[in-house]
PDB file of C-alpha atoms in Angstrom:
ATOM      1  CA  UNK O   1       0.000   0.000   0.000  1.00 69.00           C
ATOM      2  CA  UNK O   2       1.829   3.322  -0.845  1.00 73.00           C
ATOM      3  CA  UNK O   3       1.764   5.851   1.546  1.00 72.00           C
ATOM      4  CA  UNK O   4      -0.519   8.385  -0.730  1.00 68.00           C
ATOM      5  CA  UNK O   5      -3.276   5.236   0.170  1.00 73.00           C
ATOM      6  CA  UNK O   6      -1.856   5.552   3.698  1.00 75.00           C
ATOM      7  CA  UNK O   7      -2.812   8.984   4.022  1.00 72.00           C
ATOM      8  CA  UNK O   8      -6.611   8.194   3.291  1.00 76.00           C
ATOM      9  CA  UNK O   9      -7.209   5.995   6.487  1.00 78.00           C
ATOM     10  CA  UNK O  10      -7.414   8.244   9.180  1.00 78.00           C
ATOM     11  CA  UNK O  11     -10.865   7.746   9.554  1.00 73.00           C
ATOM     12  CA  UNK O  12     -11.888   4.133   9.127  1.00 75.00           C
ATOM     13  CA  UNK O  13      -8.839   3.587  11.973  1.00 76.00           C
ATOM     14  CA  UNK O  14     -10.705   5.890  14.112  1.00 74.00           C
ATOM     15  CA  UNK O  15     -13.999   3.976  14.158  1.00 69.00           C
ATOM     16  CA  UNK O  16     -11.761   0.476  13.792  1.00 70.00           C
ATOM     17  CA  UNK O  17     -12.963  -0.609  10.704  1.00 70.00           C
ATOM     18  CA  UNK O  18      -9.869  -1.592   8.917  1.00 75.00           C
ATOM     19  CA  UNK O  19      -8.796  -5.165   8.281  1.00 80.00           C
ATOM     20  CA  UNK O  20      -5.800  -6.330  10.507  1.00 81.00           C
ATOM     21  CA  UNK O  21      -2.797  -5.901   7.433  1.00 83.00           C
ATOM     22  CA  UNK O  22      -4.345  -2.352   6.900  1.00 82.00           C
ATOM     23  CA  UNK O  23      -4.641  -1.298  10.519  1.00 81.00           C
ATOM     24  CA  UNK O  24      -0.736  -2.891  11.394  1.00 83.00           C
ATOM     25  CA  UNK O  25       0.572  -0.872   7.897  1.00 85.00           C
ATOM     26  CA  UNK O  26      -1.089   2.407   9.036  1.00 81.00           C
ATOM     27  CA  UNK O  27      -0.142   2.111  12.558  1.00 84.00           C
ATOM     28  CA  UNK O  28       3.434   1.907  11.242  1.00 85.00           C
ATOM     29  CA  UNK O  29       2.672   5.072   9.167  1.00 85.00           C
ATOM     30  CA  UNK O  30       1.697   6.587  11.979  1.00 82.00           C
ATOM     31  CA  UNK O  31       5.133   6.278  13.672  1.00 84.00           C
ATOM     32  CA  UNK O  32       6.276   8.516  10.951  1.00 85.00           C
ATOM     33  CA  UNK O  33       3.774  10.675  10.588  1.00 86.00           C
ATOM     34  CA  UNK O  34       2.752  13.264  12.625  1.00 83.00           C
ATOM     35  CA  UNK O  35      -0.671  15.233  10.459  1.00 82.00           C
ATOM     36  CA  UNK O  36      -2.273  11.690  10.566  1.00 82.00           C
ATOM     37  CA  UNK O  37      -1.758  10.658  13.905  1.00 82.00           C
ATOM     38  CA  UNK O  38      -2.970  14.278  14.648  1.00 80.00           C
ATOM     39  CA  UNK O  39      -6.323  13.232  12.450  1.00 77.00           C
ATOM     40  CA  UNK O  40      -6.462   9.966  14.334  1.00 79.00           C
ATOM     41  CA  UNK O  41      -6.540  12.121  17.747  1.00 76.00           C
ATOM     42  CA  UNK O  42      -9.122  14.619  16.252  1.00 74.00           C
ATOM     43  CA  UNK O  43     -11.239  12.043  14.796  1.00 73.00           C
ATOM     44  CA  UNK O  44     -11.336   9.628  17.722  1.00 71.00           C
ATOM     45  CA  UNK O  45     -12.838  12.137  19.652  1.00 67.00           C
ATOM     46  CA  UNK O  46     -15.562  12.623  17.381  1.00 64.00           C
ATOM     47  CA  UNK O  47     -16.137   9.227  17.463  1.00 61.00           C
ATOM     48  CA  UNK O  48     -16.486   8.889  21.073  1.00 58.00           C
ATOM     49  CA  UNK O  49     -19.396  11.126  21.301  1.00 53.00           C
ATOM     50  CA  UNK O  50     -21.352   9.452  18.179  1.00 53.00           C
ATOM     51  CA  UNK O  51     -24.203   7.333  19.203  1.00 43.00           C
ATOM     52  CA  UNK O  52     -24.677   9.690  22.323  1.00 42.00           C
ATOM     53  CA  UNK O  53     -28.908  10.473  22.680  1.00 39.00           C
ATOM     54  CA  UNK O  54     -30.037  13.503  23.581  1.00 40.00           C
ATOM     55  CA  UNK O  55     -32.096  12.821  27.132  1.00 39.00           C
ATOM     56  CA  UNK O  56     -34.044  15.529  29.064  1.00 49.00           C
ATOM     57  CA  UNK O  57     -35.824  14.428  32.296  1.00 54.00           C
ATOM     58  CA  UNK O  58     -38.155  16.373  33.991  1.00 56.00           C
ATOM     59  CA  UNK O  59     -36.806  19.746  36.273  1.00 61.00           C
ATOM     60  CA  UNK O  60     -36.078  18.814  39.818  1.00 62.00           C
ATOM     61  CA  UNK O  61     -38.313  22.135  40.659  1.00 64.00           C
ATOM     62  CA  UNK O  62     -41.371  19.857  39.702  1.00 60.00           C
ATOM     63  CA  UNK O  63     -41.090  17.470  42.158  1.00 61.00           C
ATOM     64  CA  UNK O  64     -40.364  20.211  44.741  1.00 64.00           C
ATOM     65  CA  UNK O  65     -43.354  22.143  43.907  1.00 65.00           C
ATOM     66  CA  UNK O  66     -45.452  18.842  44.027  1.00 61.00           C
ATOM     67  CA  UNK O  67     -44.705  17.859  47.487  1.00 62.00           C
ATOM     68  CA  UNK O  68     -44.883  21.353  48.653  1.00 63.00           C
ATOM     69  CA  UNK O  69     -48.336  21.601  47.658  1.00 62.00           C
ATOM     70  CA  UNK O  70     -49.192  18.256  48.929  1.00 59.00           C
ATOM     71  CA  UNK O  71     -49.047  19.774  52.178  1.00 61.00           C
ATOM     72  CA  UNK O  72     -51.279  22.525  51.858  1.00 64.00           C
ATOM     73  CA  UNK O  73     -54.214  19.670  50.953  1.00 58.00           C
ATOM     74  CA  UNK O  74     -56.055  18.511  54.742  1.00 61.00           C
ATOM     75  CA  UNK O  75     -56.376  15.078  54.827  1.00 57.00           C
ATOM     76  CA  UNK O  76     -59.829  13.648  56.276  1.00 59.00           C
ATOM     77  CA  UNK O  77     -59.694  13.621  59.764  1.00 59.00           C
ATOM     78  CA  UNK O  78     -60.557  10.095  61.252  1.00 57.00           C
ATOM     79  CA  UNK O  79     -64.020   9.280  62.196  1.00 55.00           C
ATOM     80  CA  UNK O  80     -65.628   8.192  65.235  1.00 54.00           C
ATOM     81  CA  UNK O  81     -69.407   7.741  64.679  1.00 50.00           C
ATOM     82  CA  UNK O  82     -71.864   7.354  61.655  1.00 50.00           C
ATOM     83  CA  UNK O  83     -73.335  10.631  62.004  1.00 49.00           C
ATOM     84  CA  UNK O  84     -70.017  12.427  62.359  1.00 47.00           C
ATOM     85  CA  UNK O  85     -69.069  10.380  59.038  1.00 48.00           C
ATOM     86  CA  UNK O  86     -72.001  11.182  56.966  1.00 47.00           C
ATOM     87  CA  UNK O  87     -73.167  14.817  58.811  1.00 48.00           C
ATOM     88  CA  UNK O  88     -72.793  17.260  55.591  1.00 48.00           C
ATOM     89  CA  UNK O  89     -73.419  20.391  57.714  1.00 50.00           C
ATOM     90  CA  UNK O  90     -70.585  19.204  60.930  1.00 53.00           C
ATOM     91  CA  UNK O  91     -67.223  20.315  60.873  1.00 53.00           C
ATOM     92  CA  UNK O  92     -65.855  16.681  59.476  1.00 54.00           C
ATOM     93  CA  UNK O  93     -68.534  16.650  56.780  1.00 56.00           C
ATOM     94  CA  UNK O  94     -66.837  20.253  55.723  1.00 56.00           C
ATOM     95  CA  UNK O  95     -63.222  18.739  55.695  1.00 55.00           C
ATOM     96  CA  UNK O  96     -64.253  15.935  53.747  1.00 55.00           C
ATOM     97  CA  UNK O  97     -65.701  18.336  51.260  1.00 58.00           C
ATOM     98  CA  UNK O  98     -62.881  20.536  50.986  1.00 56.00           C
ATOM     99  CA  UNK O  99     -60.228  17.487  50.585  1.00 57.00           C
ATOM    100  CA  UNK O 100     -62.767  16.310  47.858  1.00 54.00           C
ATOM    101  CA  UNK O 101     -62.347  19.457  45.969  1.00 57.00           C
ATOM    102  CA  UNK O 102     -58.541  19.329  46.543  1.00 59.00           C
ATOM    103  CA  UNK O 103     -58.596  16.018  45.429  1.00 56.00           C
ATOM    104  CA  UNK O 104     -60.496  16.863  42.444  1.00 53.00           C
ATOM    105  CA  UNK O 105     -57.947  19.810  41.929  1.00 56.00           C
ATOM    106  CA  UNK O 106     -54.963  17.687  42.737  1.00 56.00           C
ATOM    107  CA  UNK O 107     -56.247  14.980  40.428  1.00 55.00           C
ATOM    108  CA  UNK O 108     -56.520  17.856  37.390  1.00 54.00           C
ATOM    109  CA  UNK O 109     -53.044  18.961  38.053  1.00 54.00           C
ATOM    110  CA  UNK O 110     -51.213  15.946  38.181  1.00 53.00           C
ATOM    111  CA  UNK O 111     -53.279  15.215  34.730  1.00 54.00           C
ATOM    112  CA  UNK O 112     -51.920  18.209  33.013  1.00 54.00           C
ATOM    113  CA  UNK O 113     -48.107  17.161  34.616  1.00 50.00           C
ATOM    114  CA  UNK O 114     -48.595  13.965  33.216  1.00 52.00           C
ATOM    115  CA  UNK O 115     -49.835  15.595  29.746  1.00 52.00           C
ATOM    116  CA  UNK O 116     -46.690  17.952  29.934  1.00 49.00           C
ATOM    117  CA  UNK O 117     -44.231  15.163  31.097  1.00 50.00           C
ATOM    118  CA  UNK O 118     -45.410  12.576  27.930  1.00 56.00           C
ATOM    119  CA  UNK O 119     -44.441  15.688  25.881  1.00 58.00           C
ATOM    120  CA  UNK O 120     -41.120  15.736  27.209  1.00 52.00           C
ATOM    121  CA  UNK O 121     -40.951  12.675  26.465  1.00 55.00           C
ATOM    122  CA  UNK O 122     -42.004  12.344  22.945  1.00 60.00           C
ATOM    123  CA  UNK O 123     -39.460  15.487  22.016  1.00 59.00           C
ATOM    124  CA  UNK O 124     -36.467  13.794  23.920  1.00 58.00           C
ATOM    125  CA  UNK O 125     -37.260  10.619  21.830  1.00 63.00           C
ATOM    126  CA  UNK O 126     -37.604  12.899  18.556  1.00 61.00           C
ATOM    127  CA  UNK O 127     -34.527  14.857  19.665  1.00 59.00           C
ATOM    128  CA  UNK O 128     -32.634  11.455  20.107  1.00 61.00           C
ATOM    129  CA  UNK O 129     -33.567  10.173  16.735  1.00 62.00           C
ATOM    130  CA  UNK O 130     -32.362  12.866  14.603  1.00 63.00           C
ATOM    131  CA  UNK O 131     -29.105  12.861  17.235  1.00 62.00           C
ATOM    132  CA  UNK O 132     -28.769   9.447  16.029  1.00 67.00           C
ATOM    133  CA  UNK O 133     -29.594   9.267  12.598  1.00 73.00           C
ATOM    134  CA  UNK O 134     -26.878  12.534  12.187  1.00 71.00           C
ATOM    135  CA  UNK O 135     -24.272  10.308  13.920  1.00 75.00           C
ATOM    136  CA  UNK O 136     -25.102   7.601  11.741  1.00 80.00           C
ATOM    137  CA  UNK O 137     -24.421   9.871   8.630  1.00 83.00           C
ATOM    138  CA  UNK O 138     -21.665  11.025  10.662  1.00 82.00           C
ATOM    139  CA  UNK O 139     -20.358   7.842  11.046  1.00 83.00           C
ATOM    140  CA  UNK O 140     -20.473   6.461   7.292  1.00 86.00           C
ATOM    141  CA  UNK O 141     -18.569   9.750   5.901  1.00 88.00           C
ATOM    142  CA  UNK O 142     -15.596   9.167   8.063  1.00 84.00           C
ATOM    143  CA  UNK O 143     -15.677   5.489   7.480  1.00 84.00           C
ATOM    144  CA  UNK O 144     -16.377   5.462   3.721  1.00 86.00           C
ATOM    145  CA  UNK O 145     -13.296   3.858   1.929  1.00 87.00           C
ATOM    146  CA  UNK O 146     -12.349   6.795  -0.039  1.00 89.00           C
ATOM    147  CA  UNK O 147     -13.155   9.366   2.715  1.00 88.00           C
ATOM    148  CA  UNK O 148     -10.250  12.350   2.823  1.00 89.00           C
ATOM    149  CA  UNK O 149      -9.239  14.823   5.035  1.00 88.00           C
ATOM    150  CA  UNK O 150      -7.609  17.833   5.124  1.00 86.00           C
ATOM    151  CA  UNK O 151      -6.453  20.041   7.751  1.00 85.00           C
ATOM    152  CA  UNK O 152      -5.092  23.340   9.325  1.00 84.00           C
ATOM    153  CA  UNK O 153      -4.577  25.921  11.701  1.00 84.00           C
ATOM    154  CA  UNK O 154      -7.501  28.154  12.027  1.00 84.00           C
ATOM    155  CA  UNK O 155      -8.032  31.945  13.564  1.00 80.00           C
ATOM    156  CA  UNK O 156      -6.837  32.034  17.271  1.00 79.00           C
ATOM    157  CA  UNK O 157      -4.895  29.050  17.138  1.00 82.00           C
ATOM    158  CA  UNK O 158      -7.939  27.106  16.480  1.00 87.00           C
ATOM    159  CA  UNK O 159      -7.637  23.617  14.266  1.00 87.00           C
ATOM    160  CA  UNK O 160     -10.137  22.191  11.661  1.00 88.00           C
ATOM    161  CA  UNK O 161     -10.529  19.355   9.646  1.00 88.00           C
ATOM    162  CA  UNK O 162     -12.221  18.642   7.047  1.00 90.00           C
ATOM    163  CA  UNK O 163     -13.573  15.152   5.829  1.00 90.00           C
ATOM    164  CA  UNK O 164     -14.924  14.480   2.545  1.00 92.00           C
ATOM    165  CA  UNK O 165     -16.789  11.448   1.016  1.00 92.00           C
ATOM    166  CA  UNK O 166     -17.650  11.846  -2.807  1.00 91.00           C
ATOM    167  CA  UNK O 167     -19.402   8.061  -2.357  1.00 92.00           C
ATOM    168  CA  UNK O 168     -21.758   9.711   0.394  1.00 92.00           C
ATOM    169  CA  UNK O 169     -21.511  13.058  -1.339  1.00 95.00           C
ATOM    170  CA  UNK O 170     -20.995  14.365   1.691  1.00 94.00           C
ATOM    171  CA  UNK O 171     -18.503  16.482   4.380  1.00 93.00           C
ATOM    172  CA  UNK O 172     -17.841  16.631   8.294  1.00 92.00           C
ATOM    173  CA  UNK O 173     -15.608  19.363   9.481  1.00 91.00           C
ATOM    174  CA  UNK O 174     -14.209  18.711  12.719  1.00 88.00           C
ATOM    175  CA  UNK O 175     -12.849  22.165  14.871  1.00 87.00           C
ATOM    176  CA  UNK O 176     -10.942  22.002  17.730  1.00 86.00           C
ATOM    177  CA  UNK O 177     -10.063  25.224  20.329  1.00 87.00           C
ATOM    178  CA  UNK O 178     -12.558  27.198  18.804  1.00 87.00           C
ATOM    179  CA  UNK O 179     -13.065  30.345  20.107  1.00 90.00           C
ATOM    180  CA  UNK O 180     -16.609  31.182  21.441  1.00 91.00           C
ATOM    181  CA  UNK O 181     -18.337  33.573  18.982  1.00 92.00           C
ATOM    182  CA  UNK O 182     -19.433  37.497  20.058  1.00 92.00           C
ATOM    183  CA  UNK O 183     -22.431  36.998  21.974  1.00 92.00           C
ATOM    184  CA  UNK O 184     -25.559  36.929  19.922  1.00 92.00           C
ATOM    185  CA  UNK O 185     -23.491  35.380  17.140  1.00 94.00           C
ATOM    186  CA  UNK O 186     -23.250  31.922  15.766  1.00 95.00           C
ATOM    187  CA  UNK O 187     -20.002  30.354  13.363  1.00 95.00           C
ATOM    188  CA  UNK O 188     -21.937  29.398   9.882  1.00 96.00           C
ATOM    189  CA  UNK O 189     -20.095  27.222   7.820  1.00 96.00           C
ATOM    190  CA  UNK O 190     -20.305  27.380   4.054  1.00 96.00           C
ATOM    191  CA  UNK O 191     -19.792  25.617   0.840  1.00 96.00           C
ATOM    192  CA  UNK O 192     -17.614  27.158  -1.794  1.00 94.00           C
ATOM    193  CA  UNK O 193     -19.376  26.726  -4.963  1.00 92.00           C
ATOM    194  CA  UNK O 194     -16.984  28.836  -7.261  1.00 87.00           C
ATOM    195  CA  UNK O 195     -16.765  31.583  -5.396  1.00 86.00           C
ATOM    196  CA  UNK O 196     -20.218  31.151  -4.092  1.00 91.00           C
ATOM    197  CA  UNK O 197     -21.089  30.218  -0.478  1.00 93.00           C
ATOM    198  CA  UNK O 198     -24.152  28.195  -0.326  1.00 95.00           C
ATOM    199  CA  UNK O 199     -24.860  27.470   3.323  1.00 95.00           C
ATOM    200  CA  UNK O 200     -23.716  24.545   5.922  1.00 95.00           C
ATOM    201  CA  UNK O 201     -25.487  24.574   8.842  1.00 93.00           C
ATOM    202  CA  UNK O 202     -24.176  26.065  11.870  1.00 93.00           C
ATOM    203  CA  UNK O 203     -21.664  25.347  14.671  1.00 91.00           C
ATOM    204  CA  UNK O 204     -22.362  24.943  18.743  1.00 89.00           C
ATOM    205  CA  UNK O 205     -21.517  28.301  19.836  1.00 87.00           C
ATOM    206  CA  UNK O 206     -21.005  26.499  23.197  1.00 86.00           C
ATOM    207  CA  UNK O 207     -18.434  24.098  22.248  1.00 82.00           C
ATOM    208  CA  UNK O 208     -15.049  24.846  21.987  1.00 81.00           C
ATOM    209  CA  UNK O 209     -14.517  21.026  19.818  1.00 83.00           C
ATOM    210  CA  UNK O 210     -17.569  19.970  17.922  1.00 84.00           C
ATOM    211  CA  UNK O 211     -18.430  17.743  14.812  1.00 85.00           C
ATOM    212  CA  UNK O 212     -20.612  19.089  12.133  1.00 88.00           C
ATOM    213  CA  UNK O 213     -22.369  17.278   9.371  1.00 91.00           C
ATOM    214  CA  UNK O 214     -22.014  19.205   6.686  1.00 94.00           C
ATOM    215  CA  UNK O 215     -25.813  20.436   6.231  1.00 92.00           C
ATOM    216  CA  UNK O 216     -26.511  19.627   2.476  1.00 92.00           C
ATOM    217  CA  UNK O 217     -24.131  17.311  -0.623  1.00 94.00           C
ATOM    218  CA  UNK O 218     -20.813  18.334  -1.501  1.00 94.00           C
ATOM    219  CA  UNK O 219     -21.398  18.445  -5.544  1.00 92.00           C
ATOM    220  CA  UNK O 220     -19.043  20.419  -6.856  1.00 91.00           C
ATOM    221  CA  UNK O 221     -17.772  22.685  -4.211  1.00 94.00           C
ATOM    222  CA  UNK O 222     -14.728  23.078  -4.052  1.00 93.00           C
ATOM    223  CA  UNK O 223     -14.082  24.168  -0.104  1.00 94.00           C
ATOM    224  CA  UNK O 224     -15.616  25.763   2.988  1.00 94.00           C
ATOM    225  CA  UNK O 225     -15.589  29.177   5.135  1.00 93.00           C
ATOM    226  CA  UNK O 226     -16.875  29.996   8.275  1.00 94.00           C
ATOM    227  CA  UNK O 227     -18.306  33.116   8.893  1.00 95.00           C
ATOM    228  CA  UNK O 228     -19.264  35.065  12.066  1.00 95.00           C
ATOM    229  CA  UNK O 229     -23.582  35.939  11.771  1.00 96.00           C
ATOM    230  CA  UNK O 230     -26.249  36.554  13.976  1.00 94.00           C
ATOM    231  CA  UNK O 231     -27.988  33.716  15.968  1.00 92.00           C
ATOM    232  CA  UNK O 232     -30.013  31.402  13.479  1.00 91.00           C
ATOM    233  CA  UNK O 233     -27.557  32.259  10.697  1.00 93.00           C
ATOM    234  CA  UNK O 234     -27.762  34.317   7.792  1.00 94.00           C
ATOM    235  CA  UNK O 235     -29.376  33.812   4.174  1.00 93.00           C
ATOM    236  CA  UNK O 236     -25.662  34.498   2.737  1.00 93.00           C
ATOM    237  CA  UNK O 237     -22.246  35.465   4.610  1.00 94.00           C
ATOM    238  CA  UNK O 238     -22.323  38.995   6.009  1.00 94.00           C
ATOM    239  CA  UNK O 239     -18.972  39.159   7.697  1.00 92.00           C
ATOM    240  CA  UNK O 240     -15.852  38.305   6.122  1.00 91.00           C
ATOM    241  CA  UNK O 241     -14.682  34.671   6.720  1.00 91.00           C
ATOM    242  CA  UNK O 242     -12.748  33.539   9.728  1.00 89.00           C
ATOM    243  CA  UNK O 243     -11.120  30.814   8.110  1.00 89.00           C
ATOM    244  CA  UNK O 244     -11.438  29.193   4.785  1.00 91.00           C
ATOM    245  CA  UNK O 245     -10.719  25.354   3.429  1.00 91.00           C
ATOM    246  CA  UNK O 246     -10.125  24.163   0.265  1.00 92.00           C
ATOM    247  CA  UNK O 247     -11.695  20.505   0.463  1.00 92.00           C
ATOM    248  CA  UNK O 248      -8.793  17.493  -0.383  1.00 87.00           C
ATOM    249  CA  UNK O 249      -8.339  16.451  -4.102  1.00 77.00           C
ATOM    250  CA  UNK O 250      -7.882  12.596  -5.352  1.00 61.00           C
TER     251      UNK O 250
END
C-alpha cells in the first residue's frame, strides 16, 4: 500500500474498521507521521461522542413544587361515629368536602403534569432520533473507503478538519479550540461553490470542539468558510470569513 493510500485511512482507523494488514501498515505510518496521527486524535474524539442520545428528564423544581403543595391539601380527619361520618353540615362533613375538591384539583393537576411530562418525552425521543440518525451519517462519511481529510490551523490558534466522502456526497468538518463567537453570534459554515457560499449549517456556539455534518451534498464545491452571523444564521455570509478550506483532491 503506498503511503498516498496511507494517508486516506485516518478515519476508518478511528472507528476500527480496517482489516488487521491495513490497521498494522497504518499504525506503522503513523510512527512517521505526525498530520495523521494528529487526524487519528481529532477524529477519535468525534467518534467517542457518536451514538450519544439527547435525554431531558423532567426539572427537579417539579417534584419540589409537588410535594410542597401536597401539604397545603387537609387530609380527612378520622371518624368516630356514623353521624359524624355522613353529617354534611358538621365540621368533618366540611373537611371531607374541601379534601374532595382538593382532590379533584390535585387529580386535574397531576393530569396536566402527566400531559406535559409525555411531551417531554415524545421530544427527547424525537430529539434522540435525529441525534442518532446525524451520527449515523456522521459515522459512514468518516468510514467510507475513499473518505479524505484535510487540515489546518484556524483563527486564534484554532484547528479544523475537514472530511470528505464523494461516495456519500458528503462532508464533516471537525474544529478544535474554537473560540466562542461574540455573543448573539453563531459560526456558519459554508460551501464554496466557485466563489459562491451556499450554506452549511451552523456550529455549537457552546463548544469549543464539535463535529458538524455538513448540512446539504458536496457536488461540486470546491471548499468551505466559516463566517461570524447573527444567531439562526444568515441567508448568505455577512462578515468576512474567519477561516477558509479548500476541500482534499484525489
Amino acid at each position: 500500500m503506498s503511503t498516498a493510500e496511507l494517508h486516506t485511512l485516518t478515519g476508518a482507523y478511528a472507528l476500527h474498521a480496517l482489516p488487521e494488514s491495513e490497521q498494522r501498515a497504518f499504525e506503522q505510518h503513523l510512527e512517521d507521521c505526525e498530520a495523521c496521527a494528529q487526524e487519528v486524535r481529532e477524529l477519535s474524539a468525534t467518534a467517542a461522542r457518536l451514538g450519544l442520545a439527547v435525554a431531558e428528564t423532567p426539572p427537579r423544581e417539579l417534584r419540589e413544587r409537588v410535594l410542597r403543595e401536597i401539604t397545603t391539601v387537609r387530609q380527612e380527619a378520622p371518624a368516630h361515629g356514623r353521624r359524624e361520618r355522613t353529617g354534611g353540615k358538621g365540621r368533618t362533613g366540611r373537611w371531607y368536602a374541601y379534601a374532595l375538591a382538593a382532590c379533584v384539583a390535585a387529580a386535574a393537576a397531576f393530569g396536566g403534569v402527566a400531559v406535559w411530562q409525555n411531551q417531554l418525552a415524545q421530544d427527547a425521543r424525537q430529539e434522540a432520533n435525529q441525534a442518532q440518525r446525524q451520527n449515523e451519517e456522521l459515522a459512514r462519511v468518516l468510514s467510507a473507503p475513499d473518505a479524505k481529510t484535510s487540515s489546518g490551523e484556524l483563527t486564534g490558534g484554532a484547528r479544523g478538519t475537514v472530511v470528505v466522502s464523494q461516495s456519500q456526497n458528503r462532508a464533516v468538518f471537525l474544529a478544535s479550540g474554537m473560540a466562542p463567537p461574540p455573543s448573539g453570534k453563531v459560526y456558519q459554515i459554508w460551501f464554496n461553490d466557485e466563489g459562491t457560499m451556499r450554506s452549511a449549517g451552523l456550529m455549537d456556539p457552546k463548544a469549543s470542539d464539535d463535529a458538524v455534518l455538513l448540512n446539504g451534498p458536496v457536488d461540486q464545491a470546491s471548499g468551505m468558510g466559516i463566517t461570524v452571523e447573527p444567531a439562526g444564521g444568515s441567508a448568505e455570509p455577512t462578515s468576512d470569513p474567519v477561516a477558509l478550506m479548500d476541500f482534499p483532491t484525489a
